[in-house]
Short mmCIF file of C-alpha atoms and ligand atoms in Angstrom, two decimals:
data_model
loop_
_atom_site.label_atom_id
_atom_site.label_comp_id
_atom_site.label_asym_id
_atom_site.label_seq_id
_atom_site.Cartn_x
_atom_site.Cartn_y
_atom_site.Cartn_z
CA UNK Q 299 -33.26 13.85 5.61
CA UNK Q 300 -32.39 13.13 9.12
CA UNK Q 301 -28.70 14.14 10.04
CA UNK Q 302 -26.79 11.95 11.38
CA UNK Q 303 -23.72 13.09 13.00
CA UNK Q 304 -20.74 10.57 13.37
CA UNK Q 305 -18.12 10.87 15.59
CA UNK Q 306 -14.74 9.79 13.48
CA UNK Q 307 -11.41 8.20 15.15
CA UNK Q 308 -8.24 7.54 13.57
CA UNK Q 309 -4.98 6.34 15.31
CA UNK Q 310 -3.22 3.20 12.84
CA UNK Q 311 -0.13 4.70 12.49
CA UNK Q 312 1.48 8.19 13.24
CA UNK Q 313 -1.87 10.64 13.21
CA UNK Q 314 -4.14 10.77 15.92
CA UNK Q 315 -7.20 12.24 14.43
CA UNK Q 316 -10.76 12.93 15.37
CA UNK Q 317 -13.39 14.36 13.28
CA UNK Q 318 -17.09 15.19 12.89
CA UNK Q 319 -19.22 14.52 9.97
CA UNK Q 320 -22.77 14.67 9.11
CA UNK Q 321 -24.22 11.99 6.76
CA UNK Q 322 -21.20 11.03 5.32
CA UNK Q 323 -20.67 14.07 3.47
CA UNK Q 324 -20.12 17.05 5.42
CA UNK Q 325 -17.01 17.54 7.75
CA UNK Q 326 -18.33 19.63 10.81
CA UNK Q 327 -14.32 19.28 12.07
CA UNK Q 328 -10.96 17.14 11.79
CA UNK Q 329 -8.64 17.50 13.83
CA UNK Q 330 -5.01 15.67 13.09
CA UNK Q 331 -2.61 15.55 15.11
CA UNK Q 332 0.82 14.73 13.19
CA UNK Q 333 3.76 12.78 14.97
CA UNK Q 334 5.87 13.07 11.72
CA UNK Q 335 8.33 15.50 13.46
CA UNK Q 336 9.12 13.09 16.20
CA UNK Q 337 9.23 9.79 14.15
CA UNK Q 338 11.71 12.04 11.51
CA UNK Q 339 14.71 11.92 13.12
CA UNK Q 340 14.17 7.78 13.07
CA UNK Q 341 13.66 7.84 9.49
CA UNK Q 342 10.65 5.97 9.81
CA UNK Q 343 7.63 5.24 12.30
CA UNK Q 344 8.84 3.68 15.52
CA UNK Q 345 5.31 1.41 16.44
CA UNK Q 346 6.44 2.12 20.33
CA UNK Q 347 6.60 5.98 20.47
CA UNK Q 348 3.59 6.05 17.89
CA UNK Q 349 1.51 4.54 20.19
CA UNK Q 350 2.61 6.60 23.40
CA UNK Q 351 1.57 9.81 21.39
CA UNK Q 352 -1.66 8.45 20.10
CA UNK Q 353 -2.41 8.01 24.41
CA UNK Q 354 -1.29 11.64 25.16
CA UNK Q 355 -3.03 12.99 22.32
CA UNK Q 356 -6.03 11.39 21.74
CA UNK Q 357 -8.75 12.72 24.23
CA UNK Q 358 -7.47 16.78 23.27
CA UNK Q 359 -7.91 16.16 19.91
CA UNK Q 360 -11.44 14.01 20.68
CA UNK Q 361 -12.38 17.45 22.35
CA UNK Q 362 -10.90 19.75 20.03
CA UNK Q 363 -13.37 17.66 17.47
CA UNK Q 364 -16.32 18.16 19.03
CA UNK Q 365 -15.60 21.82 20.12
CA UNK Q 366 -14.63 22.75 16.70
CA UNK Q 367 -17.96 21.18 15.36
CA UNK Q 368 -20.29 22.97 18.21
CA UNK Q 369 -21.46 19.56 19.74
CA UNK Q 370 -21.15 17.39 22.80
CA UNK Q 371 -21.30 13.85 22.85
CA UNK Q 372 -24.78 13.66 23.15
CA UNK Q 373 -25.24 14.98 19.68
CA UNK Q 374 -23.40 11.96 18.11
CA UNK Q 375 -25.09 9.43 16.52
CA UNK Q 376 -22.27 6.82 16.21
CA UNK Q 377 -18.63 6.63 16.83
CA UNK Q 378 -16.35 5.19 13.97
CA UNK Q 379 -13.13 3.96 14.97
CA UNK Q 380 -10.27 2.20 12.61
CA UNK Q 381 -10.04 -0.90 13.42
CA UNK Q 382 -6.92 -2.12 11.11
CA UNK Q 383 -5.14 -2.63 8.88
CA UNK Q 384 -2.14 -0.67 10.72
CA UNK Q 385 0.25 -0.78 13.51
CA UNK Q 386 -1.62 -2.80 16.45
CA UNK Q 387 -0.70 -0.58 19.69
CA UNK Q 388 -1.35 2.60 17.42
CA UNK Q 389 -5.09 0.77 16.73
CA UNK Q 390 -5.44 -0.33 20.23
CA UNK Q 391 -5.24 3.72 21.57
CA UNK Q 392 -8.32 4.32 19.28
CA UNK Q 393 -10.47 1.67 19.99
CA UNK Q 394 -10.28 1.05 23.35
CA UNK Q 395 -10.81 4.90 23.93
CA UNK Q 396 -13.80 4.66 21.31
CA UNK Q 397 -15.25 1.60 23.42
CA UNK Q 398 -14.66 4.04 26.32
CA UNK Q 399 -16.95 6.47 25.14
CA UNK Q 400 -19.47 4.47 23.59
CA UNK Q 401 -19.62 2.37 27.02
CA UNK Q 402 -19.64 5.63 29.26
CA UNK Q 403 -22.45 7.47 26.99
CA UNK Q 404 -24.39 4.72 25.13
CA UNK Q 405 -23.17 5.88 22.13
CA UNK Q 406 -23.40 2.85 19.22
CA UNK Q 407 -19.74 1.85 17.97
CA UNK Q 408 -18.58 1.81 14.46
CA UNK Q 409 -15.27 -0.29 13.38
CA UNK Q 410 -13.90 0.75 9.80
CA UNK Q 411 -11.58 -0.98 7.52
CA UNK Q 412 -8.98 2.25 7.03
CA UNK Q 413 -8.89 1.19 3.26
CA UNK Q 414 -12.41 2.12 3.01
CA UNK Q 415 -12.10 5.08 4.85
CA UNK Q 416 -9.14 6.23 2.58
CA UNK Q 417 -11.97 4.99 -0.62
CA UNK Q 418 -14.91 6.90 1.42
CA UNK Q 419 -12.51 10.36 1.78
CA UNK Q 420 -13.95 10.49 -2.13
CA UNK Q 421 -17.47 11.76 -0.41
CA UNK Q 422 -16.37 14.54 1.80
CA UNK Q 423 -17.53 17.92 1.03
CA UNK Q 424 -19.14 16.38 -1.99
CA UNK Q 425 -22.73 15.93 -2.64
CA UNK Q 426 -23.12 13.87 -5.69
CA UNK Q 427 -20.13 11.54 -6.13
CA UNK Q 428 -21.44 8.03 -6.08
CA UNK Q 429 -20.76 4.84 -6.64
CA UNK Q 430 -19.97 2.64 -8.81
CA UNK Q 431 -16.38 3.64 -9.66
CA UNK Q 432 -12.79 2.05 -10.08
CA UNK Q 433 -10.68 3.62 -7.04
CA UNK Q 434 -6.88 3.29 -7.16
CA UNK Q 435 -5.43 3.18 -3.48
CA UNK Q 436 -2.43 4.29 -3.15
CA UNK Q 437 -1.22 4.77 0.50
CA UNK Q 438 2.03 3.65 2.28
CA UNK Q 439 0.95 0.41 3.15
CA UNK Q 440 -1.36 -0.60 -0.26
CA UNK Q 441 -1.53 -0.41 -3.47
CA UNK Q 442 -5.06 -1.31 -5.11
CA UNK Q 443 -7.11 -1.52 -7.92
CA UNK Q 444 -10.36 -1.48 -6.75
CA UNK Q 445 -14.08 -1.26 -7.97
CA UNK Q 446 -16.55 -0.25 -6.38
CA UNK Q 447 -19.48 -1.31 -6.92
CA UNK Q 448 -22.19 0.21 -4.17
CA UNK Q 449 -21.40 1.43 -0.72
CA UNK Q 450 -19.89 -0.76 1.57
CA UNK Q 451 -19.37 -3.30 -1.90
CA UNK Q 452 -15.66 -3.98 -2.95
CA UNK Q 453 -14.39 -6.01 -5.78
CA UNK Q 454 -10.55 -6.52 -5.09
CA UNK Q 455 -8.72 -6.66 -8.67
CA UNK Q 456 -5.13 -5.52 -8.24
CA UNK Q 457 -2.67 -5.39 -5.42
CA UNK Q 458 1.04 -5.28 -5.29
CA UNK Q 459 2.58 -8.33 -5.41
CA UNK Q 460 5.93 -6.51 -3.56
CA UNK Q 461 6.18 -3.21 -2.36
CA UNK Q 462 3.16 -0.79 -1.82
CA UNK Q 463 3.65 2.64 -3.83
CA UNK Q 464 4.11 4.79 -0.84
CA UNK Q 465 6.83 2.78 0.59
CA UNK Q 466 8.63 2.67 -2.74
CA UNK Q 467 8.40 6.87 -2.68
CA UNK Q 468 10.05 6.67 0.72
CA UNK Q 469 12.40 4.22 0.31
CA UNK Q 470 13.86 5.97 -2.85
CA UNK Q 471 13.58 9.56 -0.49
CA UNK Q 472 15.51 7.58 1.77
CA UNK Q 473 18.40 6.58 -0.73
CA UNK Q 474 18.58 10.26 -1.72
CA UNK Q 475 19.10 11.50 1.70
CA UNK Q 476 15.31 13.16 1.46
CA UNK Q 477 14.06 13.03 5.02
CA UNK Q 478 10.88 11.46 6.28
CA UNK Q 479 8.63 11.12 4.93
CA UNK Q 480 9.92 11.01 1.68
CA UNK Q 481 6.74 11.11 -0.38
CA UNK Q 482 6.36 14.88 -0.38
CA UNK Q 483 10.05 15.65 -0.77
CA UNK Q 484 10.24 13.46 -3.71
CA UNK Q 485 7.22 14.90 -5.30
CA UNK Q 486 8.64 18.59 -4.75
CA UNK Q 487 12.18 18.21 -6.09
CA UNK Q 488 10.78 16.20 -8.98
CA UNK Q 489 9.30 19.33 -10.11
CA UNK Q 490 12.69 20.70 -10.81
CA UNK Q 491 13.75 17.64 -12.48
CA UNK Q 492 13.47 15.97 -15.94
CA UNK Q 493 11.42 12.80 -15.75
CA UNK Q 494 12.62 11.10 -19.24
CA UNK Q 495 16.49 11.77 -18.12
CA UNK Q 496 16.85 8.51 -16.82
CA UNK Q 497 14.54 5.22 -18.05
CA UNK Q 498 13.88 3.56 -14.84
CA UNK Q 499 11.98 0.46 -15.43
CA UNK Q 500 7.95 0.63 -15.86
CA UNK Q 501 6.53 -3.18 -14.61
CA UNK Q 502 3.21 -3.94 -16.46
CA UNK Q 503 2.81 -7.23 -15.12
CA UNK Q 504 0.91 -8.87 -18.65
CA UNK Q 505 -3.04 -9.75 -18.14
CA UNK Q 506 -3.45 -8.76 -14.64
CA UNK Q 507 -4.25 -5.33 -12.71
CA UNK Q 508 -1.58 -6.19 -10.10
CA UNK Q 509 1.64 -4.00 -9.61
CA UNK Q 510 4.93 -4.25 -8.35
CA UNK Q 511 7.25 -1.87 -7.36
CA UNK Q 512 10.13 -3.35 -5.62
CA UNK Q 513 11.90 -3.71 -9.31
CA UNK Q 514 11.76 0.22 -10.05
CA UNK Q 515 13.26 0.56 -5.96
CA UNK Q 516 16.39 -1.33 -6.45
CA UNK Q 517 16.88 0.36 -9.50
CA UNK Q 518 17.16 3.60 -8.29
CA UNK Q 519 19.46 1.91 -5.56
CA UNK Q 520 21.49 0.40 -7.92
CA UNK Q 521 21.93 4.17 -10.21
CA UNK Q 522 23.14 5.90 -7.34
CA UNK Q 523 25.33 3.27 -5.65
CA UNK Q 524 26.74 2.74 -8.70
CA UNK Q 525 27.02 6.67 -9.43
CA UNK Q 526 28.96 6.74 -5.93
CA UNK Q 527 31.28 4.07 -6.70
CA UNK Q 528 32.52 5.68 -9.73
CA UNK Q 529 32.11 9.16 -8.18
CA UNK Q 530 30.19 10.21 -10.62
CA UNK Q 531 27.84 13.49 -8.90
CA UNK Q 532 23.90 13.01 -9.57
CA UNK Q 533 21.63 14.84 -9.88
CA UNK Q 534 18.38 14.06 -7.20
CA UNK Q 535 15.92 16.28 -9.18
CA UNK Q 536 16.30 13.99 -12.35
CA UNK Q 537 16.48 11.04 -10.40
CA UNK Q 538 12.87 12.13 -8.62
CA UNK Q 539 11.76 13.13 -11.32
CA UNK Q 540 11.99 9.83 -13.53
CA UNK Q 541 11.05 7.58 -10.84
CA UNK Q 542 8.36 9.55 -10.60
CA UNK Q 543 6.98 9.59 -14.33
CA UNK Q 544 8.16 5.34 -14.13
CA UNK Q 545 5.16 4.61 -11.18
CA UNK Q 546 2.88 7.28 -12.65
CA UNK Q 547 2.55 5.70 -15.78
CA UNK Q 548 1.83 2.79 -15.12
CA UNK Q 549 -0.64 3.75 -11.98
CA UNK Q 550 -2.15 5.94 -14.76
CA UNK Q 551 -2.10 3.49 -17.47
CA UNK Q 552 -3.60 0.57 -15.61
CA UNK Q 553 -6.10 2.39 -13.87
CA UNK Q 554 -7.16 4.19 -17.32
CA UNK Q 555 -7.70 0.44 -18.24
CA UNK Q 556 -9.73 -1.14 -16.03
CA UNK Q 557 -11.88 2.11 -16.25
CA UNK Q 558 -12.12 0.81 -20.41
CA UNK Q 559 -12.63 -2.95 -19.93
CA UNK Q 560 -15.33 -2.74 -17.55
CA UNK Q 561 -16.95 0.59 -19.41
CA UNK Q 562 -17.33 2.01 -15.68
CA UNK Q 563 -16.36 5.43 -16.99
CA UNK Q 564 -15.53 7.13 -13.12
CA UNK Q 565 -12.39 6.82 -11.44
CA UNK Q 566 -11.20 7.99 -7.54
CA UNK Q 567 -7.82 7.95 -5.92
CA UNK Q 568 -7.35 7.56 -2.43
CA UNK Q 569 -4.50 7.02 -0.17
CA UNK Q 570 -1.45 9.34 1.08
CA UNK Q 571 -0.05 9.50 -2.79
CA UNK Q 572 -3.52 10.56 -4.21
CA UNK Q 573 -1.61 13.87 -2.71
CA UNK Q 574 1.43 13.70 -5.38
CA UNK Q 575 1.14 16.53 -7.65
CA UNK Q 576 1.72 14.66 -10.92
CA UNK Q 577 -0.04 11.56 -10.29
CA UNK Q 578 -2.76 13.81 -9.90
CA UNK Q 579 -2.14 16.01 -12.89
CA UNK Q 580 -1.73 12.93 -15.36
CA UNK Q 581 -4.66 11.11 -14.18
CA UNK Q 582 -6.43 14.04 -14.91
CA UNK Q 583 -5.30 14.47 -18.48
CA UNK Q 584 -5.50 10.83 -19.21
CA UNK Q 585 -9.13 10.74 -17.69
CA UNK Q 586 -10.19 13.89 -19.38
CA UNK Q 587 -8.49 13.13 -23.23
CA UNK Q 588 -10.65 9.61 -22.17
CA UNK Q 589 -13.82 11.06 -21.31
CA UNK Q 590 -13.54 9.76 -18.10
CA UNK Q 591 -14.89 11.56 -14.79
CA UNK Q 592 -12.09 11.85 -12.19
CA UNK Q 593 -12.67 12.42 -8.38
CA UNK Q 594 -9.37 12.69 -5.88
CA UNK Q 595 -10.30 14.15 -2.47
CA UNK Q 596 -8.11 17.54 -1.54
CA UNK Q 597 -4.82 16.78 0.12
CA UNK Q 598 -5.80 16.77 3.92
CA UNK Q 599 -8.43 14.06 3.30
CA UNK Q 600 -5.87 11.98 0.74
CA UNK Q 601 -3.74 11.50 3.81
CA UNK Q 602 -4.87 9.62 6.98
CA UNK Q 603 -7.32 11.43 9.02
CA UNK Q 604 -10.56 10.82 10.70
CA UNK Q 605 -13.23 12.56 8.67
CA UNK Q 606 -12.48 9.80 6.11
CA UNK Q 607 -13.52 7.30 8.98
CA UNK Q 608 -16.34 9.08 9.59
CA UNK Q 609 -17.75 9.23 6.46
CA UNK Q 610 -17.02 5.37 6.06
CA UNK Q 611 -18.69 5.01 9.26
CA UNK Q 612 -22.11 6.60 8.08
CA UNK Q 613 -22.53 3.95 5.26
CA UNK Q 614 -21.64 1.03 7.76
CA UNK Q 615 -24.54 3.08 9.88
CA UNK Q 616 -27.04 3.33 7.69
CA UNK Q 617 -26.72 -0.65 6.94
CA UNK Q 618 -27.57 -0.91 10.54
CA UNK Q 619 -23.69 -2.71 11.01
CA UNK Q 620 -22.45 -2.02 14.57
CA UNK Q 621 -19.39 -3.47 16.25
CA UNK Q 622 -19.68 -4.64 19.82
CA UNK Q 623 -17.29 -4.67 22.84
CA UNK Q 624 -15.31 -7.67 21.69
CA UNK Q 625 -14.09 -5.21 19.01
CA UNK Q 626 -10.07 -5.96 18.83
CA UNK Q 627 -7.46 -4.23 16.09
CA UNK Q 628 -6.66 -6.69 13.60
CA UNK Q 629 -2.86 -5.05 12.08
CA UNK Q 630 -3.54 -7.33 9.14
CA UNK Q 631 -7.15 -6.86 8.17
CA UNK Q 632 -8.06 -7.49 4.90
CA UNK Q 633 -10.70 -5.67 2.81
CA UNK Q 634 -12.92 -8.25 1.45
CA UNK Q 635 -12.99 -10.45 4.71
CA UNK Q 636 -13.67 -7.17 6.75
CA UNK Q 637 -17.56 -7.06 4.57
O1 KG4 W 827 -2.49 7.06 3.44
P1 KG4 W 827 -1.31 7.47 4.20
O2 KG4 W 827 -1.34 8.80 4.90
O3 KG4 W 827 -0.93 6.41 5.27
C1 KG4 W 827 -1.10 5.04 5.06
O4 KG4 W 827 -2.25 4.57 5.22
O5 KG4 W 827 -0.09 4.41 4.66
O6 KG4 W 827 -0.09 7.43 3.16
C2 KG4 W 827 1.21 7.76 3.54
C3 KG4 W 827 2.09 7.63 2.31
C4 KG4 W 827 3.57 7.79 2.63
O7 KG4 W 827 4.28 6.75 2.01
C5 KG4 W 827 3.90 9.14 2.02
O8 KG4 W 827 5.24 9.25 1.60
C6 KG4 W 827 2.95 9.17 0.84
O9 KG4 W 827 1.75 8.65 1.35
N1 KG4 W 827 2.73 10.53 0.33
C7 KG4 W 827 3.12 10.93 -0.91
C8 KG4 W 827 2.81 12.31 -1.01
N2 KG4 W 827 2.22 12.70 0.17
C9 KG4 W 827 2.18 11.59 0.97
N3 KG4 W 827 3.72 10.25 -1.91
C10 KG4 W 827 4.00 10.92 -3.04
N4 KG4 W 827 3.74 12.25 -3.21
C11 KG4 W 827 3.15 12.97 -2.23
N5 KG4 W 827 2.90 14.26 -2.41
ZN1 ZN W 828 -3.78 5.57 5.41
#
């Protein structure tokens, strides 16, 4: 088989990232280059300053990509650049830079849905996992049941109706005083915690593969506002630690069955929270006591990066689907109308 070697850029929201990957399954490089120290002290990503960095950043780490894989441009097959959902001026840095090169060295451009990239970060450094699957998406701007039925093929069957589970991790972080971003932080004091200490509600949603999370948020608001008003000490690590088992479960639970109803007996995470320790862990004993084959990428490629786009990118190239230079970032893109 040929190799085709795609150039990967990712810039939607506070990484700028560049990687190199050969046919979709083997990362040759990916570089990230993390703004979380400078957005931490705002408790959050400020769109502004995100895009500044991306600007400063993104040509080093471009170059750092292709040194680190032993190529030059002329080497690359196709360039692969997010072109939403995510913050627009983040976006913007990415593609017009992509455009850029493509323009400059005749290089054919690539626009990926980030979803899919997060879905396609199931392929890297792995041979044999195909589709069709049921991928939950859990990131800090979606929340998804999805199956998948081919490359490039997408049946939508669950969203959240409120908050995505991401945000809900670092909103609750924030309450506790856990700085940004509070996914990680939650995740590692929950470890010293005990999860059934307090019952913080677990929304089902009846006959549908939809979530919401907002409920389980104000919840843990409402605990420790309530705590402090009748200065009553708490304890984070339980607090954590319950939340934690509440939005497991039912991520667990629902994605367990879909995997049943439609007898599609693989499953894949993807997204920034595919990286929580005991989403991971419970999936795994729920899939395995199931019979069910699990796949969650490692940690770097759970969270955003550009090898993921890359690897997307190879399955948009080898369905001959190119973007031209009218390319714009669309902050709101959806995953269905992007096919
Ligand atoms: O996919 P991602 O890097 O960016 C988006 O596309 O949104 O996801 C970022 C989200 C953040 O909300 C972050 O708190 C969460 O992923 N996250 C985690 C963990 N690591 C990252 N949430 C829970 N546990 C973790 N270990
Ligand atoms: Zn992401």
């Amino acid at each position: 088989m040929k190799k085709i070697n795609i150039l990967g850029i990712e810039s939607s929201c506070d990484e700028t990232s560049a990687a190199v990957v050969v046919n979709g399954r083997i990362p040759l490089s990916c570089v990230i280059s993390s703004q979380i120290d400078i957005h931490k002290k705002y408790g959050g990503v400020v769109p502004e300053i995100a895009s500044r960095k991306h600007i400063e950043n993104i040509d080093t780490v471009t170059s750092k990509a292709l040194s680190d894989a032993n190529l030059e441009l002329k080497d690359i097959d196709a360039i692969a650049v997010t072109s939403g959902p995510g913050l627009v001026g983040a976006l913007l840095v990415g593609i017009s830079y992509a455009k850029g090169l493509s323009l400059s060295k005749n290089i054919k451009l690539i626009d990926v849905h980030h979803i899919e990239g997060h879905i396609c970060a199931n392929y890297l450094e792995d041979e044999n996992f195909a589709p069709p699957y049921i991928c939950l998406v859990v990131s800090g701007g979606h929340s998804n049941l999805i199956i998948v039925k081919d490359y490039n093929q997408y049946e939508v069957v669950g969203k959240t109706r409120d908050d995505a589970v991401g945000e809900a991790f670092d909103k609750v972080a924030r309450v506790l005083g856990l700085p940004y971003p509070g996914g990680p932080n939650i995740d590692l004091i929950a470890k010293e915690g005990d999860p059934f200490s307090i019952d913080f509600p677990k929304v089902y949603l009846d006959n549908t593969y939809d979530f919401s999370f907002s409920g389980i948020k104000s919840s843990v608001l409402n605990y420790v506002n309530k705590a402090k008003m009748q200065n009553i000490d708490i304890n984070k690590n339980n607090i954590a630690a319950s939340f934690q088992q509440a939005v497991v479960e039912v991520l667990v639970n629902k994605t367990i069955s879909l995997a049943k109803e439609t007898s599609i007996n693989k499953i894949a995470i993807a997204g920034g929270v595919a990286c929580n320790s005991f989403l991971r862990e419970c999936m795994y004993n729920k899939a395995s006591k199931e019979g069910i084959f699990l796949k969650i990428p490692k940690p770097l490629y759970c969270t955003d990066n550009a090898a993921m786009i890359a690897s997307s990118g190879f399955y948009l190239y080898s369905q001959n689907k190119y973007a031209d230079y009218f390319l714009n970032a669309n902050p709101n893109l959806k995953l269905v109308d992007f096919l």
